Coordinates of C-alpha atoms in Angstrom, one line a residue:
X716 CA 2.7 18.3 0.2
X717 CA 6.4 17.9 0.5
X718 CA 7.9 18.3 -3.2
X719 CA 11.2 16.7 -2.5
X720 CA 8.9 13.4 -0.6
X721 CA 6.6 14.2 -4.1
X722 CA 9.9 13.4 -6.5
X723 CA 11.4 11.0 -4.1
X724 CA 8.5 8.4 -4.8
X725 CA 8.1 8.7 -8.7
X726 CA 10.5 6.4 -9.6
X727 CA 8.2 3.7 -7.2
X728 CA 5.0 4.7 -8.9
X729 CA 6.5 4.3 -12.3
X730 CA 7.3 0.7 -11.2
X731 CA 3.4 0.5 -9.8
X732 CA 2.2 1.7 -12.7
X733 CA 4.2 -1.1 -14.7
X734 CA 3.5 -3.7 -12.4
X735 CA -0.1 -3.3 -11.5
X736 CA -1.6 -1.8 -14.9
X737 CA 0.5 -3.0 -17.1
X738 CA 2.3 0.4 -17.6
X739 CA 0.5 0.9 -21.5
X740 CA -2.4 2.4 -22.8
X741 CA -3.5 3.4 -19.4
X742 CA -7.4 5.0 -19.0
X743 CA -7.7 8.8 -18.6
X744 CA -9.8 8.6 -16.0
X745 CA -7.1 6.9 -13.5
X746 CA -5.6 10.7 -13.1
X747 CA -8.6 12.2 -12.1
X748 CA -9.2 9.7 -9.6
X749 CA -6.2 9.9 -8.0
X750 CA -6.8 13.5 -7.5
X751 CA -10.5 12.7 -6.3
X752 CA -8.8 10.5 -3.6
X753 CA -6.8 13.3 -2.4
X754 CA -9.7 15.0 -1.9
X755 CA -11.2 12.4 0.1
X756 CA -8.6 11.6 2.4
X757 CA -8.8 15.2 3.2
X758 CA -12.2 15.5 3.2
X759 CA -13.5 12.7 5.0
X760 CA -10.2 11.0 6.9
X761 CA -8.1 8.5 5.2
X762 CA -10.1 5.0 6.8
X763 CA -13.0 5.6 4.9
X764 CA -11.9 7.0 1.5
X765 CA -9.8 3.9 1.0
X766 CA -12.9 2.0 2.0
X767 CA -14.8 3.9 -0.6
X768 CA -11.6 3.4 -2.8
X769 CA -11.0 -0.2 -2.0
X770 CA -15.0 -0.9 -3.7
X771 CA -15.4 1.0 -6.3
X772 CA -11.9 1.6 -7.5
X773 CA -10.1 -1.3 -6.8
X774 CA -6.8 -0.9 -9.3
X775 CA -6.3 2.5 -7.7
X776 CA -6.0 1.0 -3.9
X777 CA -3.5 -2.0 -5.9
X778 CA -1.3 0.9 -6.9
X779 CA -0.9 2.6 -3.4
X780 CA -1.0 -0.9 -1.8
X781 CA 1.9 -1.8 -4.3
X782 CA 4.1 1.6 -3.3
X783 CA 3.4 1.1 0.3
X784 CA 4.9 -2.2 0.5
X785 CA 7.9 -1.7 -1.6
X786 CA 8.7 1.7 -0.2
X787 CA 12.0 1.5 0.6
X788 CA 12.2 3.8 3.3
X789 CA 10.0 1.9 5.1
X790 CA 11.6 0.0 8.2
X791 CA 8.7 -2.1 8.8
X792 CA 7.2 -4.0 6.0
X793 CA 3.3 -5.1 6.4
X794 CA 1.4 -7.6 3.8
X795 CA -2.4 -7.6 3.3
X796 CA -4.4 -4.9 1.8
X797 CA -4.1 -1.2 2.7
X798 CA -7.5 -1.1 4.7
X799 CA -6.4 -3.5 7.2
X800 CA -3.1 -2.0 7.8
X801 CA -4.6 1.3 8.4
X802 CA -7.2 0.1 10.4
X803 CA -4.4 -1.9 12.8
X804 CA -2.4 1.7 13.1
X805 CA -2.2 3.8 16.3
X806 CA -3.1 7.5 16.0
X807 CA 0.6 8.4 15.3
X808 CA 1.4 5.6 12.6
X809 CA -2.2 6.7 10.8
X810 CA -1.0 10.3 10.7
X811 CA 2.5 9.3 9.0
X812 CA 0.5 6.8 6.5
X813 CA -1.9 9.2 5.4
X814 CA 0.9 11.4 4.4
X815 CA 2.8 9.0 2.7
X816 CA -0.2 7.8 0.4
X817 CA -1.5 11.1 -0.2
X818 CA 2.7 11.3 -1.6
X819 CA 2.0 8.4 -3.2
X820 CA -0.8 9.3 -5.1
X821 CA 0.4 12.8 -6.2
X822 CA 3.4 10.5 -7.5
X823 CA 0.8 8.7 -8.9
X824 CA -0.7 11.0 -10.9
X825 CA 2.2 13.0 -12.2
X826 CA 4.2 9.3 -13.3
X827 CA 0.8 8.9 -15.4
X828 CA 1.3 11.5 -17.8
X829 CA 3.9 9.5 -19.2
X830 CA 1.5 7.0 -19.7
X831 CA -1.6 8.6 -21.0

């Protein structure tokens, strides 16, 4: 984890958090499954947990889809939904997305204290 990427982002995933969920009265449970995604990307490869993510925890992919697209350090910009982009990336660009959402959602999670 790169604290100063970390920092960089929570000013995004406040405007997530506002855009996709309304940014009020948010559930509890949203923290703790943005820490169990973190744990699955490492776990089980970044593909597959936002698979797993992408059916069961739909609002959570929304948010990371949302920060990915209007991250503004990123040159390239892709629609669509998070799955498809990562499953279009070469070896290289899949390394440098997981790290950026794994960001994302650590941003995530520490923006939603605010909330909860």
């Amino acid at each position: 984890m790169d604290k100063r990427s970390v920092e960089k982002y929570m000013p995004l995933a406040d405007d997530a958090i506002k855009a996709v969920l309304g940014g009020k009265d948010l559930e509890k449970t949203y923290r703790s499954k943005l820490s169990a995604f973190g744990a699955a990307v490492i776990m089980s490869g970044l593909l597959p947990a936002v698979a797993y993510y992408e059916k069961n925890e739909e609002k959570i992919i929304r948010l990371l889809e949302y920060m990915y697209q209007n991250d503004p350090d990123r040159k390239e910009k892709s629609e669509g939904n998070l799955f498809g982009i990562i499953k279009k990336a070469d070896d290289k660009k899949e390394d440098t997305l997981k790290e950026d959402i794994i960001h994302y959602s650590i941003s995530l999670k520490l923006v939603m204290n605010l909330y909860i």
